[in-house]
Amino acid sequence: MEFEISSYKKEDSWEAEIIIGKKDKYKEFGFKCENEETLLLLERKKFIIAIDKLDEENIKIASAKIAKTLKEKTECFKIRAPKTRNIDILENFIEGFILGDYEFDKYKSKKAKHLKKVIISGNEELLQTAIRVATIRAKAINFTRDIVNSMPDEIYPVVMADIAKKVAKENGYECNIYDEKYLKKEGYGAFYAVAKASTHTPRLIHLAYKPKKAKKRVVLVGKGLTYDSGGLSLKPADFMVTMKSDKSGASAVLGIMKAVKELGLDVEVHGIIGATENMIGGNAYKPDDVLTAKNGKTIEVRNTDAEGRLVLADCLCYAQEHIKDFDYIFDFATLTGACVVALGEYTSGVMGYNDKTKNLVVEMGKKVAELYAPLPFNRYLPKLLKSNVADICNIASSRYGGAITAGLFLSEFIEEDNKDKWTHIDIAGPAFVEKDWGYNPHGATGAGVDMMLRLLYEIQK
Ligand code: BES
Ligand code: ZN
Ligand code: ZN
């Protein structure tokens, strides 16, 4: 899709209009100007959407709805940019078109229609910046969506590594990839155990973008379960469907890595991915097994479906051992169904010991119209992870507070000096939703990508 900045010419093309606040316009068509209300005037070649006020979220949703509707009718339309100097709003305005134009049609015989050009009138200087930034960010989100939506038989750990290699090659990043032999030999016993029963061998992937004189150093860790069957603690049939999306954290990390160089961010960014399947088989890891993670801690397995935290534990150990003096370490994971129960499908849970960073995630989320909510640790919940046979158990003894106890499990693999630098983001809800919502289509959303790119921009200032 391309954008053209041009004055508002009267020409015979399709036109879209965003109405802000209650107005009497189009009253003759019974249009009430209610939030997200739309009107399609076929003869006039016009599509109208109303929002109750101009903010980051409304504008992104409005643009996406415009793109989604008009791509079925035309390849090109014109629109007036909202009158604002708020660059976040203008970026979301542009992003919305690219996100709304997205459709996952890889496995369909009939391919989707797409927009080719959007002609925008408004402040040229501001729009130029917004178009440049928004295009990079939205393409990164769509790149993540494509990976997550692709079926498990197509995207397995070696393929995730190939995608990482391609991103590294295109951007001049460092890229190190480790296989199951390395995991076994070097003592990544938790990650190794999860991967054992799969015919697809695991990969630990490490990408690094190192601009000269970077202002900050950030580590991003992603859960990359290219399929989560639950393992021997097998998921019921209805819960297994959509588990191709258990690689959403890793895919978000890949999307973010793809964009950091293009955006020219002055931050050193490391992307670490634990890519594996969680399968059944004669050599599968079992409930009752005791695993030893890279930091020496022993883990009693009581449920093989709590596999993400095992993979992440070792990836967090790898990160802290290989990357020195970082300022922040974030992990992204579709970690718990409990997080979805707690917050609903549209909000990610944010956990850690640093209130400032947790708030920063929530704030940056607001700027890009992604929803984040802090889930608080407390002194009582860690006791639920006690094991009688090992240092810690991979599931809590209570059925309540599962998102937080999963976060607390991960915290056991964060060194004391790094506790304040670490933030865990559970994207189990918004990463993949089987109906469209807001500016998102059915399926993968690319949750986390936009917020993190905005955050990286913020901390380099
Ligand atoms: N990948 C799942 C979590 C999940 C559930 C993600 C639903 C997206 C949607 C994770 O590996 C898992 O199965 N977690 C268990 C943990 C339990 C065994 C303690 C869960 O949430 O039920
Ligand atoms: Zn699982
Ligand atoms: Zn999982």
Coordinates of C-alpha atoms and ligand atoms in Angstrom, one line a residue:
M1 CA 0.0 0.0 0.0
E2 CA 1.3 3.4 -0.8
F3 CA 0.4 6.8 0.6
E4 CA 0.2 10.1 -1.3
I5 CA 0.0 13.4 0.4
S6 CA -2.0 15.8 -1.7
S7 CA -4.4 18.7 -1.4
Y8 CA -8.1 17.7 -1.4
K9 CA -8.9 17.6 -5.1
K10 CA -12.4 17.1 -6.3
E11 CA -11.9 14.0 -8.4
D12 CA -14.0 11.0 -9.2
S13 CA -12.5 8.7 -6.7
W14 CA -13.7 6.9 -3.6
E15 CA -13.6 9.0 -0.5
A16 CA -13.6 8.2 3.2
E17 CA -14.5 10.5 6.0
I18 CA -14.0 10.4 9.8
I19 CA -16.5 12.4 11.7
I20 CA -15.4 13.4 15.2
G21 CA -18.0 14.1 17.8
K22 CA -21.8 14.3 17.4
K23 CA -22.8 16.2 14.3
D24 CA -25.9 16.5 12.2
K25 CA -24.1 15.5 9.1
Y26 CA -25.7 12.7 7.1
K27 CA -28.8 13.0 9.3
E28 CA -30.9 12.4 6.2
F29 CA -29.6 8.9 6.0
G30 CA -30.5 8.2 9.6
F31 CA -26.9 8.5 10.6
K32 CA -26.6 9.3 14.4
C33 CA -22.8 9.8 14.6
E34 CA -22.5 7.3 17.3
N35 CA -19.0 5.9 18.1
E36 CA -17.9 3.4 15.4
E37 CA -21.1 3.9 13.5
T38 CA -20.5 3.6 9.7
L39 CA -22.3 4.6 6.6
L40 CA -21.6 3.5 3.0
L41 CA -23.0 5.7 0.2
L42 CA -22.5 3.6 -2.9
E43 CA -23.6 6.2 -5.5
R44 CA -21.5 8.9 -4.0
K45 CA -18.6 6.5 -3.6
K46 CA -18.3 7.5 0.0
F47 CA -17.6 5.7 3.3
I48 CA -18.2 7.5 6.6
I49 CA -17.3 6.5 10.1
A50 CA -18.0 8.4 13.3
I51 CA -15.9 8.5 16.5
D52 CA -16.9 10.2 19.7
K53 CA -13.5 11.9 20.2
L54 CA -10.1 12.0 18.6
D55 CA -7.8 9.8 20.5
E56 CA -5.1 7.1 19.8
E57 CA -7.5 4.2 20.0
N58 CA -10.5 5.6 18.1
I59 CA -8.4 6.8 15.2
K60 CA -6.6 3.5 14.7
I61 CA -9.9 1.6 14.8
A62 CA -11.6 4.1 12.4
S63 CA -8.8 3.8 9.8
A64 CA -8.7 0.1 10.0
K65 CA -12.5 -0.1 9.5
I66 CA -12.2 2.2 6.5
A67 CA -9.5 0.0 4.9
K68 CA -11.4 -3.2 5.7
T69 CA -14.5 -1.9 4.0
L70 CA -13.0 0.0 1.1
K71 CA -10.6 -2.7 0.0
E72 CA -13.6 -4.7 -1.2
K73 CA -14.8 -1.8 -3.3
T74 CA -11.7 0.0 -4.7
E75 CA -7.9 0.1 -4.8
C76 CA -7.6 3.8 -4.1
F77 CA -9.4 6.4 -2.0
K78 CA -8.9 9.9 -0.6
I79 CA -9.3 11.1 3.0
R80 CA -8.6 14.2 5.1
A81 CA -6.1 13.6 8.0
P82 CA -7.5 14.5 11.4
K83 CA -6.6 18.0 12.4
T84 CA -4.0 17.5 15.1
R85 CA -0.2 17.8 15.7
N86 CA -0.2 14.8 18.0
I87 CA 2.2 12.5 16.1
D88 CA 0.9 9.3 18.0
I89 CA -2.6 10.0 16.6
L90 CA -1.3 10.6 13.1
E91 CA 0.8 7.4 13.2
N92 CA -2.2 5.4 14.4
F93 CA -4.3 7.0 11.7
I94 CA -1.8 5.7 9.0
E95 CA -1.2 2.3 10.8
G96 CA -4.9 1.6 10.9
F97 CA -5.1 1.5 7.1
I98 CA -2.2 -1.0 6.8
L99 CA -3.5 -3.1 9.6
G100 CA -7.1 -3.0 8.3
D101 CA -6.0 -4.1 4.9
Y102 CA -4.4 -7.3 6.3
E103 CA -6.1 -10.6 5.6
F104 CA -4.5 -14.0 6.0
D105 CA -5.3 -15.8 2.8
K106 CA -2.3 -18.1 2.5
Y107 CA -4.3 -21.2 2.5
K108 CA -7.3 -19.9 0.5
S109 CA -7.8 -20.5 -3.2
K110 CA -9.5 -17.1 -3.6
K111 CA -7.1 -14.4 -2.7
A112 CA -8.0 -11.3 -0.7
K113 CA -8.4 -7.9 -2.3
H114 CA -6.1 -5.1 -1.2
L115 CA -5.8 -1.3 -1.3
K116 CA -3.0 0.1 -3.5
K117 CA -3.1 3.8 -2.6
V118 CA -4.5 6.1 0.0
I119 CA -4.5 9.9 -0.9
I120 CA -4.3 12.0 2.2
S121 CA -4.6 15.7 2.6
G122 CA -3.2 17.5 5.7
N123 CA 0.1 18.9 7.1
E124 CA 2.7 17.5 4.8
E125 CA 5.6 17.5 7.2
L126 CA 3.8 15.7 10.0
L127 CA 2.2 13.3 7.6
Q128 CA 5.5 12.4 6.0
T129 CA 7.0 11.4 9.4
A130 CA 3.9 9.6 10.4
I131 CA 3.8 7.6 7.1
R132 CA 7.4 6.6 7.4
V133 CA 7.2 5.4 11.0
A134 CA 3.7 3.9 10.8
T135 CA 4.5 1.9 7.7
I136 CA 7.5 0.3 9.3
R137 CA 5.6 -0.5 12.5
A138 CA 2.5 -1.8 10.7
K139 CA 4.5 -4.0 8.4
A140 CA 6.3 -5.5 11.4
I141 CA 2.9 -6.2 13.0
N142 CA 1.6 -7.9 9.8
F143 CA 4.9 -9.8 9.5
T144 CA 4.3 -11.2 13.1
R145 CA 0.6 -11.9 12.2
D146 CA 1.7 -14.0 9.2
I147 CA 4.1 -16.1 11.2
V148 CA 1.6 -16.8 14.0
N149 CA -1.2 -17.6 11.6
S150 CA 0.9 -20.1 9.6
M151 CA 0.2 -23.7 10.4
P152 CA 2.5 -25.7 12.7
D153 CA 3.5 -28.1 9.9
E154 CA 4.9 -25.1 8.1
I155 CA 6.5 -23.1 10.9
Y156 CA 8.5 -25.3 13.2
P157 CA 11.6 -24.4 15.2
V158 CA 14.1 -24.7 12.3
V159 CA 11.8 -22.5 10.2
M160 CA 11.6 -19.9 13.0
A161 CA 15.4 -19.9 13.0
D162 CA 15.4 -19.5 9.2
I163 CA 13.1 -16.5 9.5
A164 CA 15.5 -15.0 12.2
K165 CA 18.5 -15.6 9.9
K166 CA 16.7 -13.7 7.1
V167 CA 15.9 -10.8 9.4
A168 CA 19.5 -10.8 10.5
K169 CA 20.8 -10.9 7.0
E170 CA 18.6 -8.1 5.7
N171 CA 19.5 -5.8 8.6
G172 CA 23.1 -6.7 9.3
Y173 CA 22.3 -8.2 12.8
E174 CA 24.3 -10.7 14.7
C175 CA 22.6 -14.1 14.7
N176 CA 23.4 -17.2 16.7
I177 CA 21.4 -20.3 16.6
Y178 CA 21.7 -23.3 19.0
D179 CA 20.3 -26.8 18.6
E180 CA 19.2 -29.6 20.9
K181 CA 22.8 -30.9 21.3
Y182 CA 23.9 -27.5 22.6
L183 CA 20.9 -27.3 25.0
K184 CA 21.8 -30.8 26.4
K185 CA 25.5 -30.2 26.7
E186 CA 25.3 -26.8 28.2
G187 CA 22.7 -27.7 30.8
Y188 CA 19.5 -26.1 29.5
G189 CA 17.7 -29.1 31.0
A190 CA 14.2 -27.5 31.2
F191 CA 14.1 -26.3 27.6
Y192 CA 15.6 -29.6 26.4
A193 CA 13.0 -31.7 28.3
V194 CA 10.1 -29.9 26.7
A195 CA 11.5 -30.4 23.2
K196 CA 12.3 -34.1 23.6
A197 CA 9.3 -35.8 22.1
S198 CA 9.0 -33.7 19.0
T199 CA 10.2 -34.8 15.6
H200 CA 11.1 -31.2 15.0
T201 CA 14.3 -30.3 16.8
P202 CA 14.3 -27.2 19.0
R203 CA 16.3 -24.0 18.4
L204 CA 17.5 -21.3 20.8
I205 CA 17.8 -18.1 18.6
H206 CA 19.7 -15.0 19.5
L207 CA 19.5 -11.9 17.3
A208 CA 21.3 -8.7 18.1
Y209 CA 21.0 -5.2 16.7
K210 CA 23.9 -3.1 17.9
P211 CA 23.9 0.5 16.7
K212 CA 27.0 2.5 17.6
K213 CA 26.8 4.5 20.8
A214 CA 23.4 3.1 21.7
K215 CA 21.7 4.9 24.6
K216 CA 20.2 1.8 26.2
R217 CA 20.6 -2.0 26.0
V218 CA 17.3 -4.0 25.9
V219 CA 16.8 -7.8 25.9
L220 CA 13.5 -9.3 24.5
V221 CA 12.8 -12.9 25.2
G222 CA 9.9 -14.7 23.3
K223 CA 8.1 -18.0 24.0
G224 CA 8.2 -19.8 20.7
L225 CA 6.0 -22.9 21.1
T226 CA 5.4 -23.7 17.4
Y227 CA 2.8 -26.1 18.8
D228 CA 1.6 -26.8 22.3
S229 CA -0.4 -30.0 22.4
G230 CA 0.1 -30.0 26.2
G231 CA 2.5 -32.9 26.1
L232 CA 1.5 -36.0 28.2
S233 CA -0.8 -33.7 30.2
L234 CA -2.6 -33.6 26.9
K235 CA -4.9 -30.7 26.2
P236 CA -8.6 -31.5 25.6
A237 CA -9.5 -31.3 21.9
D238 CA -11.3 -28.0 22.1
F239 CA -8.3 -26.4 23.9
M240 CA -5.7 -27.6 21.5
V241 CA -7.2 -25.8 18.5
T242 CA -5.4 -22.5 18.0
M243 CA -2.2 -23.6 19.8
K244 CA -0.2 -22.7 16.7
S245 CA -0.5 -19.3 18.3
D246 CA 1.7 -20.4 21.2
K247 CA 4.6 -19.0 19.2
S248 CA 3.2 -15.5 19.4
G249 CA 5.8 -14.2 21.9
A250 CA 8.6 -15.3 19.7
S251 CA 6.9 -14.0 16.6
A252 CA 6.4 -10.6 18.2
V253 CA 10.1 -10.5 19.0
L254 CA 10.9 -11.3 15.4
G255 CA 8.6 -8.5 14.3
I256 CA 10.2 -6.0 16.7
M257 CA 13.7 -7.0 15.6
K258 CA 12.7 -6.6 11.9
A259 CA 11.7 -2.9 12.7
V260 CA 14.3 -1.6 15.0
K261 CA 17.0 -1.0 12.4
E262 CA 14.5 0.4 9.9
L263 CA 13.3 2.8 12.5
G264 CA 16.9 3.7 13.2
L265 CA 16.4 3.3 17.0
D266 CA 19.4 4.3 19.1
V267 CA 19.0 1.3 21.4
E268 CA 20.9 -2.0 21.4
V269 CA 18.2 -4.7 21.1
H270 CA 18.7 -8.4 21.7
G271 CA 16.0 -10.9 20.6
I272 CA 16.1 -14.3 22.2
I273 CA 13.7 -17.0 21.2
G274 CA 13.0 -20.4 22.6
A275 CA 11.5 -22.3 19.7
T276 CA 10.2 -25.8 20.2
E277 CA 7.1 -28.0 20.0
N278 CA 5.4 -29.6 23.1
M279 CA 4.4 -33.0 21.9
I280 CA 3.7 -36.6 23.1
G281 CA 5.7 -39.7 22.4
G282 CA 7.7 -42.5 24.0
N283 CA 10.4 -40.2 25.0
A284 CA 8.3 -37.3 26.1
Y285 CA 9.1 -35.6 29.4
K286 CA 6.7 -36.6 32.1
P287 CA 4.8 -35.4 35.2
D288 CA 7.1 -36.5 38.1
D289 CA 10.3 -35.8 36.2
V290 CA 12.8 -33.4 37.9
L291 CA 14.6 -31.1 35.5
T292 CA 17.6 -29.0 36.1
A293 CA 17.6 -25.5 34.5
K294 CA 20.7 -23.7 33.4
N295 CA 21.0 -21.8 36.7
G296 CA 21.2 -25.1 38.6
K297 CA 17.6 -24.9 40.0
T298 CA 15.7 -28.1 40.0
I299 CA 12.1 -28.2 38.9
E300 CA 9.5 -30.8 39.7
V301 CA 7.2 -31.3 36.7
R302 CA 3.6 -31.8 37.7
N303 CA 2.0 -30.8 34.5
T304 CA 3.7 -30.9 31.1
D305 CA 1.3 -28.3 29.7
A306 CA 3.0 -25.7 31.9
E307 CA 5.9 -25.9 29.4
G308 CA 6.3 -22.2 28.4
R309 CA 7.8 -21.3 31.7
L310 CA 10.3 -24.1 31.4
V311 CA 11.5 -23.0 28.0
L312 CA 11.5 -19.3 29.1
A313 CA 13.4 -20.1 32.4
D314 CA 16.3 -21.4 30.4
C315 CA 16.1 -18.6 27.8
L316 CA 16.2 -16.0 30.6
C317 CA 19.3 -17.8 32.0
Y318 CA 20.9 -17.7 28.6
A319 CA 20.1 -14.0 28.3
Q320 CA 21.6 -13.1 31.6
E321 CA 24.7 -15.2 31.0
H322 CA 25.4 -13.9 27.5
I323 CA 24.3 -10.3 27.6
K324 CA 26.0 -8.1 30.2
D325 CA 24.9 -4.7 31.6
F326 CA 21.5 -4.5 30.0
D327 CA 19.0 -1.9 31.1
Y328 CA 15.8 -3.8 30.6
I329 CA 14.8 -7.4 30.0
F330 CA 11.2 -8.1 28.8
D331 CA 9.7 -11.5 28.0
F332 CA 6.6 -12.0 25.8
A333 CA 4.6 -15.2 26.2
T334 CA 1.3 -16.7 25.6
L335 CA 1.9 -18.2 29.1
T336 CA -1.4 -18.9 30.8
G337 CA -5.1 -19.3 30.2
A338 CA -5.5 -17.8 33.7
C339 CA -4.3 -14.5 32.4
V340 CA -7.2 -14.5 29.9
V341 CA -9.6 -15.4 32.7
A342 CA -8.3 -12.5 34.8
L343 CA -8.2 -9.8 32.2
G344 CA -10.3 -10.9 29.3
E345 CA -9.2 -11.6 25.7
Y346 CA -8.1 -8.1 24.8
T347 CA -5.6 -7.2 27.6
S348 CA -2.1 -8.4 28.3
G349 CA -0.9 -9.0 31.9
V350 CA 2.2 -7.1 33.0
M351 CA 4.3 -8.5 35.9
G352 CA 7.6 -7.7 37.6
Y353 CA 9.2 -5.8 40.5
N354 CA 9.6 -2.5 38.8
D355 CA 6.5 -0.3 38.9
K356 CA 8.0 2.3 36.7
T357 CA 8.6 -0.1 33.9
K358 CA 5.2 -1.8 34.3
N359 CA 3.6 1.7 34.1
L360 CA 5.7 2.5 31.1
V361 CA 4.3 -0.6 29.3
V362 CA 0.8 0.4 30.1
E363 CA 1.4 4.0 29.0
M364 CA 3.1 3.1 25.7
G365 CA 0.3 0.6 25.1
K366 CA -2.2 3.5 25.3
K367 CA -0.3 5.4 22.7
V368 CA -0.5 2.6 20.2
A369 CA -4.0 1.4 21.3
E370 CA -2.9 -1.8 22.9
L371 CA -4.3 -2.9 26.3
Y372 CA -2.0 -3.8 29.2
A373 CA -2.7 -4.2 32.9
P374 CA -0.3 -4.8 35.8
L375 CA -0.9 -8.0 37.8
P376 CA 0.6 -7.7 41.3
F377 CA 3.0 -10.1 42.9
N378 CA 2.6 -10.6 46.7
R379 CA 4.4 -12.4 49.5
Y380 CA 1.8 -15.3 49.7
L381 CA 1.7 -16.6 46.2
P382 CA 5.4 -17.7 45.9
K383 CA 4.7 -20.4 48.6
L384 CA 2.2 -22.1 46.2
L385 CA 5.2 -23.1 44.0
K386 CA 6.9 -25.1 46.7
S387 CA 7.9 -28.6 45.8
N388 CA 8.6 -31.5 48.2
V389 CA 11.1 -33.1 45.9
A390 CA 12.8 -30.3 44.0
D391 CA 13.6 -26.6 44.4
I392 CA 10.4 -25.5 42.8
C393 CA 7.3 -26.9 41.1
N394 CA 6.2 -26.0 37.5
I395 CA 2.6 -25.5 38.6
A396 CA 1.1 -23.9 41.7
S397 CA -0.8 -25.9 44.3
S398 CA -3.9 -23.6 43.9
R399 CA -6.1 -23.2 41.0
Y400 CA -6.3 -19.4 41.6
G401 CA -3.9 -16.7 40.5
G402 CA -2.4 -18.8 37.7
A403 CA -1.1 -15.9 35.7
I404 CA 0.8 -14.4 38.6
T405 CA 2.2 -17.7 39.9
A406 CA 3.5 -18.4 36.3
G407 CA 5.2 -14.9 36.5
L408 CA 6.6 -15.8 39.9
F409 CA 8.0 -19.1 38.6
L410 CA 9.9 -17.1 35.9
S411 CA 11.2 -14.7 38.6
E412 CA 13.1 -17.6 40.1
F413 CA 15.3 -17.6 37.0
I414 CA 16.1 -13.9 37.2
E415 CA 19.3 -13.1 39.1
E416 CA 19.0 -10.8 42.1
D417 CA 20.8 -7.9 40.4
N418 CA 18.4 -8.1 37.4
K419 CA 15.1 -8.4 39.3
D420 CA 14.5 -4.6 38.8
K421 CA 15.2 -4.8 35.1
W422 CA 12.8 -7.6 34.3
T423 CA 9.2 -7.4 33.1
H424 CA 7.0 -10.3 32.1
I425 CA 4.2 -9.8 29.6
D426 CA 1.6 -12.5 29.3
I427 CA -0.1 -12.0 25.9
A428 CA -2.2 -15.2 26.0
G429 CA -5.4 -13.2 25.5
P430 CA -4.8 -10.7 22.7
A431 CA -2.2 -12.5 20.7
F432 CA -4.8 -14.6 18.9
V433 CA -8.6 -14.1 18.9
E434 CA -10.9 -16.1 16.8
K435 CA -13.1 -13.1 15.8
D436 CA -12.1 -9.6 14.6
W437 CA -12.0 -6.8 17.1
G438 CA -11.0 -3.1 17.0
Y439 CA -8.3 -2.8 14.3
N440 CA -7.5 -6.5 14.4
P441 CA -8.6 -9.3 12.1
H442 CA -9.6 -12.9 13.0
G443 CA -6.6 -14.7 14.3
A444 CA -3.2 -13.4 15.0
T445 CA -2.9 -9.7 16.1
G446 CA 0.8 -9.1 16.5
A447 CA 0.2 -8.1 20.1
G448 CA 3.3 -6.5 21.8
V449 CA 5.0 -5.3 18.6
D450 CA 3.6 -1.8 18.5
M451 CA 3.8 -1.2 22.2
M452 CA 7.5 -2.3 22.4
L453 CA 8.5 -0.3 19.3
R454 CA 6.9 2.8 20.9
L455 CA 8.6 2.0 24.2
L456 CA 12.1 1.6 22.6
Y457 CA 11.6 5.0 20.9
E458 CA 10.6 6.5 24.3
I459 CA 13.7 5.2 26.2
Q460 CA 16.2 6.3 23.7
K461 CA 15.2 10.0 24.1
Ligands
BES1 N1 0.1 -22.1 25.9 C1 -0.7 -22.3 27.1 C2 -1.4 -21.0 27.6 C3 -2.5 -20.5 26.7 C4 -3.8 -20.9 27.0 C5 -2.3 -19.6 25.7 C6 -4.8 -20.3 26.2 C7 -3.3 -19.1 24.9 C8 -4.6 -19.4 25.2 C9 0.2 -22.7 28.2 O1 1.3 -23.5 27.8 C10 -0.6 -23.6 29.1 O2 -1.1 -24.6 28.6 N2 -0.7 -23.2 30.4 C11 -1.5 -23.9 31.3 C12 -0.8 -23.9 32.6 C13 -1.4 -24.8 33.7 C14 -1.1 -26.2 33.3 C15 -0.8 -24.4 35.0 C16 -2.9 -23.3 31.4 O3 -3.0 -22.1 31.2 O4 -3.9 -24.0 31.5
ZN2 ZN 1.0 -25.5 27.6
ZN3 ZN 2.1 -23.1 25.9

